[in-house]
PDB file of C-alpha atoms and ligand atoms in Angstrom:
ATOM      1  CA  MET A  21      32.348-105.086   2.965  1.00 71.00           C
ATOM      2  CA  THR A  22      35.759-104.782   1.317  1.00 77.00           C
ATOM      3  CA  PHE A  23      38.598-106.439   3.210  1.00 80.00           C
ATOM      4  CA  VAL A  24      40.984-103.873   4.675  1.00 79.00           C
ATOM      5  CA  PRO A  25      44.332-105.379   5.807  1.00 82.00           C
ATOM      6  CA  PRO A  26      44.785-104.503   9.513  1.00 85.00           C
ATOM      7  CA  ASP A  27      48.456-103.620   8.956  1.00 84.00           C
ATOM      8  CA  HIS A  28      47.575-101.071   6.296  1.00 83.00           C
ATOM      9  CA  PRO A  29      49.062 -97.692   7.331  1.00 79.00           C
ATOM     10  CA  ARG A  30      45.677 -96.013   6.875  1.00 83.00           C
ATOM     11  CA  PHE A  31      43.683 -98.844   8.404  1.00 87.00           C
ATOM     12  CA  LEU A  32      41.435 -96.760  10.669  1.00 89.00           C
ATOM     13  CA  SER A  33      40.727 -94.178   8.032  1.00 90.00           C
ATOM     14  CA  LEU A  34      39.828 -96.906   5.520  1.00 93.00           C
ATOM     15  CA  MET A  35      37.599 -98.663   8.049  1.00 94.00           C
ATOM     16  CA  TYR A  36      35.645 -95.486   8.674  1.00 96.00           C
ATOM     17  CA  ARG A  37      35.225 -95.030   4.923  1.00 96.00           C
ATOM     18  CA  GLU A  38      33.899 -98.578   4.643  1.00 96.00           C
ATOM     19  CA  ARG A  39      31.473 -97.946   7.457  1.00 97.00           C
ATOM     20  CA  LEU A  40      30.152 -94.764   5.856  1.00 98.00           C
ATOM     21  CA  VAL A  41      29.668 -96.533   2.520  1.00 97.00           C
ATOM     22  CA  GLU A  42      27.770 -99.334   4.280  1.00 97.00           C
ATOM     23  CA  LYS A  43      25.555 -96.757   5.951  1.00 98.00           C
ATOM     24  CA  VAL A  44      24.835 -95.075   2.622  1.00 98.00           C
ATOM     25  CA  LYS A  45      23.460 -98.415   1.455  1.00 97.00           C
ATOM     26  CA  GLU A  46      21.309 -98.608   4.587  1.00 97.00           C
ATOM     27  CA  GLY A  47      19.919 -95.117   4.014  1.00 97.00           C
ATOM     28  CA  VAL A  48      21.541 -93.592   7.101  1.00 98.00           C
ATOM     29  CA  VAL A  49      24.218 -91.502   5.353  1.00 98.00           C
ATOM     30  CA  VAL A  50      23.545 -89.390   2.251  1.00 97.00           C
ATOM     31  CA  LEU A  51      26.043 -89.123  -0.618  1.00 97.00           C
ATOM     32  CA  GLN A  52      26.718 -85.510   0.342  1.00 96.00           C
ATOM     33  CA  GLY A  53      27.854 -86.868   3.708  1.00 97.00           C
ATOM     34  CA  LEU A  54      30.688 -88.701   1.972  1.00 98.00           C
ATOM     35  CA  ILE A  55      31.886 -85.428   0.468  1.00 97.00           C
ATOM     36  CA  ALA A  56      31.746 -83.731   3.858  1.00 97.00           C
ATOM     37  CA  HIS A  57      33.740 -86.594   5.342  1.00 98.00           C
ATOM     38  CA  GLY A  58      36.370 -86.188   2.631  1.00 97.00           C
ATOM     39  CA  ARG A  59      36.798 -82.538   3.499  1.00 97.00           C
ATOM     40  CA  GLY A  60      37.191 -83.555   7.122  1.00 97.00           C
ATOM     41  CA  GLU A  61      39.792 -86.196   6.236  1.00 97.00           C
ATOM     42  CA  ALA A  62      41.901 -83.607   4.441  1.00 96.00           C
ATOM     43  CA  PHE A  63      42.045 -81.473   7.575  1.00 96.00           C
ATOM     44  CA  ASP A  64      42.654 -84.524   9.721  1.00 96.00           C
ATOM     45  CA  TYR A  65      45.661 -85.374   7.551  1.00 92.00           C
ATOM     46  CA  ILE A  66      47.341 -82.043   8.219  1.00 93.00           C
ATOM     47  CA  LEU A  67      46.665 -82.404  11.946  1.00 93.00           C
ATOM     48  CA  GLY A  68      48.583 -85.692  11.875  1.00 91.00           C
ATOM     49  CA  GLU A  69      45.337 -87.643  12.550  1.00 93.00           C
ATOM     50  CA  GLN A  70      45.658 -87.027  16.277  1.00 95.00           C
ATOM     51  CA  SER A  71      43.945 -85.037  19.012  1.00 97.00           C
ATOM     52  CA  ILE A  72      46.249 -82.029  19.180  1.00 97.00           C
ATOM     53  CA  PRO A  73      46.716 -80.323  22.600  1.00 97.00           C
ATOM     54  CA  PRO A  74      44.286 -77.434  21.908  1.00 98.00           C
ATOM     55  CA  ALA A  75      41.658 -80.011  20.861  1.00 98.00           C
ATOM     56  CA  LEU A  76      42.155 -81.879  24.130  1.00 98.00           C
ATOM     57  CA  GLU A  77      41.664 -78.645  26.033  1.00 98.00           C
ATOM     58  CA  ALA A  78      38.479 -77.829  24.110  1.00 98.00           C
ATOM     59  CA  GLU A  79      37.215 -81.376  24.701  1.00 98.00           C
ATOM     60  CA  ARG A  80      37.721 -80.956  28.433  1.00 98.00           C
ATOM     61  CA  VAL A  81      35.846 -77.648  28.329  1.00 98.00           C
ATOM     62  CA  ALA A  82      33.074 -79.319  26.303  1.00 98.00           C
ATOM     63  CA  ALA A  83      32.720 -81.901  29.062  1.00 98.00           C
ATOM     64  CA  ALA A  84      32.575 -79.064  31.585  1.00 98.00           C
ATOM     65  CA  GLU A  85      29.888 -77.197  29.599  1.00 98.00           C
ATOM     66  CA  LEU A  86      27.788 -80.363  29.413  1.00 98.00           C
ATOM     67  CA  MET A  87      28.180 -80.884  33.141  1.00 98.00           C
ATOM     68  CA  LEU A  88      27.140 -77.333  34.026  1.00 98.00           C
ATOM     69  CA  ALA A  89      24.274 -77.089  31.518  1.00 98.00           C
ATOM     70  CA  ARG A  90      20.670 -77.118  32.709  1.00 98.00           C
ATOM     71  CA  ARG A  91      19.346 -78.702  29.513  1.00 98.00           C
ATOM     72  CA  PRO A  92      22.120 -80.009  27.291  1.00 98.00           C
ATOM     73  CA  VAL A  93      21.293 -81.650  23.958  1.00 98.00           C
ATOM     74  CA  ILE A  94      23.485 -83.610  21.549  1.00 98.00           C
ATOM     75  CA  SER A  95      22.590 -83.001  17.916  1.00 98.00           C
ATOM     76  CA  VAL A  96      23.179 -86.036  15.689  1.00 98.00           C
ATOM     77  CA  ASN A  97      23.354 -86.303  11.900  1.00 97.00           C
ATOM     78  CA  GLY A  98      23.845 -89.237   9.542  1.00 98.00           C
ATOM     79  CA  ASN A  99      27.652 -89.243   9.544  1.00 98.00           C
ATOM     80  CA  THR A 100      28.037 -89.050  13.312  1.00 98.00           C
ATOM     81  CA  ALA A 101      25.426 -91.767  13.866  1.00 98.00           C
ATOM     82  CA  ALA A 102      27.212 -93.997  11.346  1.00 98.00           C
ATOM     83  CA  LEU A 103      30.685 -93.390  12.776  1.00 98.00           C
ATOM     84  CA  ILE A 104      30.133 -93.455  16.544  1.00 98.00           C
ATOM     85  CA  PRO A 105      26.632 -94.645  17.536  1.00 98.00           C
ATOM     86  CA  ARG A 106      27.791 -96.416  20.700  1.00 98.00           C
ATOM     87  CA  GLU A 107      29.853 -93.455  21.897  1.00 98.00           C
ATOM     88  CA  LEU A 108      26.966 -91.034  21.297  1.00 98.00           C
ATOM     89  CA  ALA A 109      24.679 -93.291  23.326  1.00 98.00           C
ATOM     90  CA  GLU A 110      27.238 -93.413  26.133  1.00 98.00           C
ATOM     91  CA  LEU A 111      27.766 -89.640  26.189  1.00 98.00           C
ATOM     92  CA  SER A 112      24.016 -89.132  26.241  1.00 98.00           C
ATOM     93  CA  LYS A 113      23.507 -91.430  29.230  1.00 98.00           C
ATOM     94  CA  LEU A 114      26.494 -90.001  31.077  1.00 98.00           C
ATOM     95  CA  THR A 115      25.438 -86.366  30.700  1.00 98.00           C
ATOM     96  CA  GLY A 116      21.656 -86.783  30.668  1.00 98.00           C
ATOM     97  CA  ALA A 117      21.578 -84.972  27.328  1.00 98.00           C
ATOM     98  CA  PRO A 118      19.110 -86.443  24.821  1.00 98.00           C
ATOM     99  CA  LEU A 119      20.275 -87.241  21.296  1.00 98.00           C
ATOM    100  CA  GLU A 120      18.323 -85.222  18.748  1.00 98.00           C
ATOM    101  CA  VAL A 121      18.371 -86.242  15.097  1.00 98.00           C
ATOM    102  CA  ASN A 122      18.825 -83.068  13.061  1.00 97.00           C
ATOM    103  CA  LEU A 123      19.410 -83.331   9.327  1.00 96.00           C
ATOM    104  CA  PHE A 124      20.182 -80.988   6.470  1.00 95.00           C
ATOM    105  CA  TYR A 125      18.998 -83.619   3.970  1.00 94.00           C
ATOM    106  CA  ARG A 126      16.005 -84.659   5.984  1.00 95.00           C
ATOM    107  CA  SER A 127      13.453 -87.323   5.221  1.00 95.00           C
ATOM    108  CA  GLU A 128      11.238 -88.888   7.862  1.00 96.00           C
ATOM    109  CA  GLU A 129      12.453 -92.297   6.848  1.00 97.00           C
ATOM    110  CA  ARG A 130      16.127 -91.402   7.263  1.00 98.00           C
ATOM    111  CA  ALA A 131      15.486 -89.705  10.612  1.00 98.00           C
ATOM    112  CA  ALA A 132      13.740 -92.868  11.836  1.00 98.00           C
ATOM    113  CA  ARG A 133      16.607 -95.070  10.609  1.00 98.00           C
ATOM    114  CA  ILE A 134      19.163 -92.932  12.430  1.00 98.00           C
ATOM    115  CA  ALA A 135      17.070 -93.016  15.607  1.00 98.00           C
ATOM    116  CA  SER A 136      16.814 -96.811  15.534  1.00 98.00           C
ATOM    117  CA  LEU A 137      20.545 -97.160  14.835  1.00 98.00           C
ATOM    118  CA  LEU A 138      21.248 -95.076  17.957  1.00 98.00           C
ATOM    119  CA  GLN A 139      18.754 -97.088  20.006  1.00 98.00           C
ATOM    120  CA  MET A 140      20.305-100.328  18.819  1.00 98.00           C
ATOM    121  CA  HIS A 141      23.566 -99.075  20.311  1.00 98.00           C
ATOM    122  CA  GLY A 142      22.053 -98.347  23.689  1.00 98.00           C
ATOM    123  CA  ALA A 143      20.693 -94.798  23.385  1.00 98.00           C
ATOM    124  CA  GLU A 144      17.771 -94.262  25.735  1.00 98.00           C
ATOM    125  CA  GLU A 145      16.533 -90.804  24.855  1.00 98.00           C
ATOM    126  CA  VAL A 146      16.376 -90.108  21.124  1.00 98.00           C
ATOM    127  CA  LEU A 147      14.341 -87.255  19.684  1.00 98.00           C
ATOM    128  CA  TRP A 148      13.659 -87.564  15.982  1.00 97.00           C
ATOM    129  CA  GLU A 149      10.151 -86.221  15.396  1.00 96.00           C
ATOM    130  CA  PRO A 150      10.499 -82.432  15.539  1.00 96.00           C
ATOM    131  CA  GLU A 151       7.322 -80.476  16.066  1.00 96.00           C
ATOM    132  CA  THR A 152       8.651 -76.934  16.134  1.00 97.00           C
ATOM    133  CA  GLU A 153      11.085 -74.733  14.215  1.00 96.00           C
ATOM    134  CA  ILE A 154      14.102 -72.509  14.798  1.00 94.00           C
ATOM    135  CA  GLU A 155      13.403 -68.984  13.649  1.00 89.00           C
ATOM    136  CA  GLY A 156      15.597 -67.392  11.023  1.00 87.00           C
ATOM    137  CA  LEU A 157      16.658 -70.677   9.447  1.00 93.00           C
ATOM    138  CA  ARG A 158      15.305 -71.956   6.140  1.00 93.00           C
ATOM    139  CA  SER A 159      16.997 -75.343   5.758  1.00 94.00           C
ATOM    140  CA  GLU A 160      15.542 -78.608   7.009  1.00 94.00           C
ATOM    141  CA  ARG A 161      17.755 -78.170  10.052  1.00 95.00           C
ATOM    142  CA  ARG A 162      15.214 -75.622  11.313  1.00 95.00           C
ATOM    143  CA  LYS A 163      12.975 -78.499  12.425  1.00 96.00           C
ATOM    144  CA  VAL A 164      13.628 -79.224  16.084  1.00 97.00           C
ATOM    145  CA  SER A 165      11.999 -80.774  19.097  1.00 97.00           C
ATOM    146  CA  SER A 166      10.489 -78.592  21.819  1.00 97.00           C
ATOM    147  CA  ARG A 167      11.811 -81.084  24.382  1.00 96.00           C
ATOM    148  CA  GLY A 168      15.277 -80.964  22.804  1.00 98.00           C
ATOM    149  CA  ILE A 169      17.133 -78.289  20.888  1.00 97.00           C
ATOM    150  CA  ALA A 170      14.339 -75.709  21.175  1.00 97.00           C
ATOM    151  CA  ALA A 171      14.555 -75.782  24.983  1.00 97.00           C
ATOM    152  CA  ALA A 172      18.289 -76.459  25.305  1.00 98.00           C
ATOM    153  CA  ASP A 173      20.788 -74.058  26.853  1.00 98.00           C
ATOM    154  CA  VAL A 174      23.831 -75.953  25.539  1.00 98.00           C
ATOM    155  CA  VAL A 175      23.923 -77.800  22.194  1.00 98.00           C
ATOM    156  CA  LEU A 176      26.725 -80.078  21.027  1.00 98.00           C
ATOM    157  CA  VAL A 177      26.933 -80.204  17.236  1.00 97.00           C
ATOM    158  CA  ALA A 178      29.258 -81.969  14.786  1.00 96.00           C
ATOM    159  CA  LEU A 179      29.695 -81.722  11.022  1.00 92.00           C
ATOM    160  CA  GLU A 180      27.479 -78.721  11.281  1.00 88.00           C
ATOM    161  CA  ASP A 181      26.624 -76.065   8.749  1.00 86.00           C
ATOM    162  CA  GLY A 182      27.416 -72.502   9.653  1.00 91.00           C
ATOM    163  CA  ASP A 183      23.829 -71.340   9.151  1.00 92.00           C
ATOM    164  CA  ARG A 184      22.427 -73.341  12.008  1.00 93.00           C
ATOM    165  CA  THR A 185      25.311 -72.539  14.336  1.00 95.00           C
ATOM    166  CA  GLU A 186      24.575 -68.853  13.739  1.00 94.00           C
ATOM    167  CA  ALA A 187      20.833 -69.401  14.271  1.00 95.00           C
ATOM    168  CA  LEU A 188      21.428 -71.256  17.553  1.00 96.00           C
ATOM    169  CA  LYS A 189      23.707 -68.457  18.734  1.00 96.00           C
ATOM    170  CA  ARG A 190      21.064 -65.844  17.878  1.00 95.00           C
ATOM    171  CA  LEU A 191      18.678 -67.750  20.139  1.00 95.00           C
ATOM    172  CA  GLY A 192      21.153 -67.313  22.986  1.00 96.00           C
ATOM    173  CA  LYS A 193      22.287 -70.935  23.188  1.00 97.00           C
ATOM    174  CA  ARG A 194      25.823 -72.015  23.915  1.00 98.00           C
ATOM    175  CA  VAL A 195      27.206 -74.096  21.079  1.00 98.00           C
ATOM    176  CA  ILE A 196      29.935 -76.718  21.303  1.00 98.00           C
ATOM    177  CA  ALA A 197      31.111 -77.665  17.800  1.00 98.00           C
ATOM    178  CA  ILE A 198      33.259 -80.574  16.674  1.00 98.00           C
ATOM    179  CA  ASP A 199      34.678 -79.656  13.280  1.00 98.00           C
ATOM    180  CA  LEU A 200      38.006 -80.578  11.704  1.00 98.00           C
ATOM    181  CA  ASN A 201      37.969 -77.375   9.658  1.00 97.00           C
ATOM    182  CA  PRO A 202      39.164 -74.464  11.830  1.00 97.00           C
ATOM    183  CA  PHE A 203      38.156 -71.985   9.106  1.00 96.00           C
ATOM    184  CA  SER A 204      34.488 -72.976   8.766  1.00 96.00           C
ATOM    185  CA  ARG A 205      31.785 -70.556   9.857  1.00 96.00           C
ATOM    186  CA  THR A 206      30.750 -73.121  12.443  1.00 96.00           C
ATOM    187  CA  SER A 207      34.229 -73.120  13.966  1.00 97.00           C
ATOM    188  CA  LEU A 208      34.358 -69.340  14.036  1.00 97.00           C
ATOM    189  CA  THR A 209      30.851 -68.951  15.512  1.00 97.00           C
ATOM    190  CA  ALA A 210      30.719 -71.635  18.229  1.00 98.00           C
ATOM    191  CA  ASP A 211      31.479 -70.946  21.900  1.00 98.00           C
ATOM    192  CA  VAL A 212      33.660 -74.035  22.191  1.00 98.00           C
ATOM    193  CA  THR A 213      35.226 -75.277  18.963  1.00 98.00           C
ATOM    194  CA  ILE A 214      36.876 -78.673  18.942  1.00 98.00           C
ATOM    195  CA  ILE A 215      39.241 -79.104  15.982  1.00 98.00           C
ATOM    196  CA  ASP A 216      39.272 -82.885  15.994  1.00 98.00           C
ATOM    197  CA  ASN A 217      37.697 -85.895  14.373  1.00 98.00           C
ATOM    198  CA  VAL A 218      34.383 -86.891  16.005  1.00 98.00           C
ATOM    199  CA  VAL A 219      35.701 -90.434  16.322  1.00 98.00           C
ATOM    200  CA  ARG A 220      38.354 -89.163  18.746  1.00 98.00           C
ATOM    201  CA  ALA A 221      36.546 -86.139  20.167  1.00 98.00           C
ATOM    202  CA  VAL A 222      33.513 -87.912  21.632  1.00 98.00           C
ATOM    203  CA  PRO A 223      35.492 -90.628  23.486  1.00 98.00           C
ATOM    204  CA  ASN A 224      37.765 -87.867  24.837  1.00 98.00           C
ATOM    205  CA  ILE A 225      34.788 -85.824  26.073  1.00 98.00           C
ATOM    206  CA  ILE A 226      33.446 -88.959  27.807  1.00 98.00           C
ATOM    207  CA  ARG A 227      36.785 -89.546  29.519  1.00 98.00           C
ATOM    208  CA  PHE A 228      37.107 -85.914  30.681  1.00 98.00           C
ATOM    209  CA  TYR A 229      33.516 -85.894  31.949  1.00 98.00           C
ATOM    210  CA  LYS A 230      34.186 -88.952  34.105  1.00 98.00           C
ATOM    211  CA  GLU A 231      37.323 -87.391  35.583  1.00 98.00           C
ATOM    212  CA  MET A 232      35.814 -84.010  36.436  1.00 98.00           C
ATOM    213  CA  ASN A 233      33.805 -82.549  39.314  1.00 98.00           C
ATOM    214  CA  GLU A 234      31.643 -79.415  39.187  1.00 98.00           C
ATOM    215  CA  ALA A 235      34.200 -77.065  40.708  1.00 98.00           C
ATOM    216  CA  GLU A 236      36.769 -78.185  38.147  1.00 98.00           C
ATOM    217  CA  ALA A 237      34.186 -77.765  35.404  1.00 98.00           C
ATOM    218  CA  ARG A 238      33.486 -74.160  36.413  1.00 98.00           C
ATOM    219  CA  GLU A 239      37.206 -73.401  36.508  1.00 98.00           C
ATOM    220  CA  ALA A 240      37.770 -74.967  33.072  1.00 98.00           C
ATOM    221  CA  VAL A 241      34.995 -72.885  31.507  1.00 98.00           C
ATOM    222  CA  ARG A 242      36.191 -69.695  33.240  1.00 98.00           C
ATOM    223  CA  ARG A 243      39.750 -70.016  31.958  1.00 98.00           C
ATOM    224  CA  PHE A 244      38.835 -70.944  28.389  1.00 98.00           C
ATOM    225  CA  SER A 245      39.079 -68.597  25.421  1.00 98.00           C
ATOM    226  CA  ASN A 246      37.760 -70.038  22.182  1.00 98.00           C
ATOM    227  CA  GLU A 247      39.614 -67.428  20.163  1.00 98.00           C
ATOM    228  CA  VAL A 248      42.956 -68.321  21.720  1.00 98.00           C
ATOM    229  CA  ASN A 249      42.240 -72.024  21.371  1.00 98.00           C
ATOM    230  CA  LEU A 250      41.307 -71.703  17.700  1.00 98.00           C
ATOM    231  CA  LYS A 251      44.519 -69.786  17.023  1.00 98.00           C
ATOM    232  CA  GLU A 252      46.517 -72.514  18.763  1.00 98.00           C
ATOM    233  CA  SER A 253      44.880 -75.160  16.554  1.00 97.00           C
ATOM    234  CA  ILE A 254      45.798 -73.247  13.406  1.00 97.00           C
ATOM    235  CA  LYS A 255      49.366 -72.849  14.711  1.00 97.00           C
ATOM    236  CA  TRP A 256      49.558 -76.641  15.064  1.00 94.00           C
ATOM    237  CA  ILE A 257      48.640 -77.027  11.428  1.00 94.00           C
ATOM    238  CA  LYS A 258      51.325 -74.474  10.553  1.00 95.00           C
ATOM    239  CA  LYS A 259      53.856 -76.403  12.600  1.00 93.00           C
ATOM    240  CA  TRP A 260      52.921 -79.643  10.885  1.00 91.00           C
ATOM    241  CA  LEU A 261      53.357 -77.998   7.489  1.00 92.00           C
ATOM    242  CA  ASP A 262      56.754 -76.554   8.506  1.00 93.00           C
ATOM    243  CA  GLN A 263      57.878 -79.983   9.595  1.00 92.00           C
ATOM    244  CA  LYS A 264      56.830 -81.457   6.264  1.00 92.00           C
ATOM    245  CA  ILE A 265      58.806 -78.760   4.448  1.00 93.00           C
ATOM    246  CA  SER A 266      61.920 -79.510   6.510  1.00 94.00           C
ATOM    247  CA  GLU A 267      61.586 -83.245   5.864  1.00 93.00           C
ATOM    248  CA  LEU A 268      61.776 -82.631   2.133  1.00 90.00           C
ATOM    249  CA  PHE A 269      65.376 -81.351   2.122  1.00 76.00           C
TER     250      PHE A 269
HETATM  251  P1  ATP B 308      30.379 -74.018   7.338  1.00 53.94           P
HETATM  252  O1  ATP B 308      29.028 -74.083   6.671  1.00 53.94           O
HETATM  253  O2  ATP B 308      30.303 -74.013   8.834  1.00 53.94           O
HETATM  254  O3  ATP B 308      31.311 -72.962   6.802  1.00 53.94           O
HETATM  255  P2  ATP B 308      31.385 -76.250   5.761  1.00 53.94           P
HETATM  256  O4  ATP B 308      30.577 -75.788   4.584  1.00 53.94           O
HETATM  257  O5  ATP B 308      32.835 -76.415   5.652  1.00 53.94           O
HETATM  258  O6  ATP B 308      31.099 -75.416   7.052  1.00 53.94           O
HETATM  259  P3  ATP B 308      29.831 -78.644   5.743  1.00 53.94           P
HETATM  260  O7  ATP B 308      30.260 -79.241   4.454  1.00 53.94           O
HETATM  261  O8  ATP B 308      28.510 -77.990   5.855  1.00 53.94           O
HETATM  262  O9  ATP B 308      30.865 -77.615   6.284  1.00 53.94           O
HETATM  263  O10 ATP B 308      30.023 -79.767   6.897  1.00 53.94           O
HETATM  264  C1  ATP B 308      31.129 -80.586   6.968  1.00 53.94           C
HETATM  265  C2  ATP B 308      32.136 -80.108   7.990  1.00 53.94           C
HETATM  266  O11 ATP B 308      32.394 -81.150   8.892  1.00 53.94           O
HETATM  267  C3  ATP B 308      33.470 -79.767   7.304  1.00 53.94           C
HETATM  268  O12 ATP B 308      33.965 -78.556   7.814  1.00 53.94           O
HETATM  269  C4  ATP B 308      34.393 -80.930   7.685  1.00 53.94           C
HETATM  270  O13 ATP B 308      35.710 -80.505   7.880  1.00 53.94           O
HETATM  271  C5  ATP B 308      33.790 -81.428   8.976  1.00 53.94           C
HETATM  272  N1  ATP B 308      33.951 -82.885   9.176  1.00 53.94           N
HETATM  273  C6  ATP B 308      33.750 -83.880   8.282  1.00 53.94           C
HETATM  274  N2  ATP B 308      33.968 -85.083   8.814  1.00 53.94           N
HETATM  275  C7  ATP B 308      34.310 -84.869  10.110  1.00 53.94           C
HETATM  276  C8  ATP B 308      34.649 -85.720  11.193  1.00 53.94           C
HETATM  277  N3  ATP B 308      34.685 -87.049  11.072  1.00 53.94           N
HETATM  278  N4  ATP B 308      34.939 -85.147  12.383  1.00 53.94           N
HETATM  279  C9  ATP B 308      34.891 -83.801  12.524  1.00 53.94           C
HETATM  280  N5  ATP B 308      34.581 -82.942  11.538  1.00 53.94           N
HETATM  281  C10 ATP B 308      34.297 -83.458  10.350  1.00 53.94           C
HETATM  282 MG1   MG B 309      28.503 -75.299   4.835  1.00 53.94          MG
END
């Protein structure tokens, strides 16, 4: 692995890049995943690489949704497994939601690698051998487990493609999406959209879950409007851009 000086101003960002590159070599991340990450980084940059207040609110509501769900499931792809395997395992154990490996660029070998990576980091319930399909979806993401996504009432997704978010919604599921791009179809379609980096979002959801009881969870969900929250996130980006303009002169 390339040495990244710890005092480098973009240390964290560079570390995550290194980790993704390592995981490409191990067959966990596909090359297309690196491109997706780059798009995410660009949005993260104009958010100031921080969890903005509307993201924190959505993360709290995500914790609430997971708490109130009958059968929550956490959908995992190559990038998320590479970036935050330990945190995904912890969220899974905390909420009782299994981790389900769901891939756009699916091969059985890669799915198995991702599953063992998650297990190595403490995950107890990992579903990675789908035996049924989501209707109305043609990509490899249609392949799901009947004990997982197929039966779930609430699904947490990250770095998702809009097609599957729409398909899950058509099936009447509630979708929590973590996506740095507030303009993606996923962001516009989900019930709870978190405009934040997964590396910050998942630890935040864990923290909120631990702090919350069921009455507070119900109240958080009741008061939440995804439309308002999404608008607030975009306003933050606008504010950041305005500040950058004023710093120039
Ligand atoms: P859609 O199909 O929903 O319109 P898209 O085509 O923009 O979305 P994809 O390329 O299919 O999206 O998936 C990548 C998405 O994940 C991008 O929107 C990107 O901003 C986001 N993303 C990438 N890395 C991260 C990350 N670390 N945390 C959160 N989101 C990320
Ligand atoms: Mg897409």
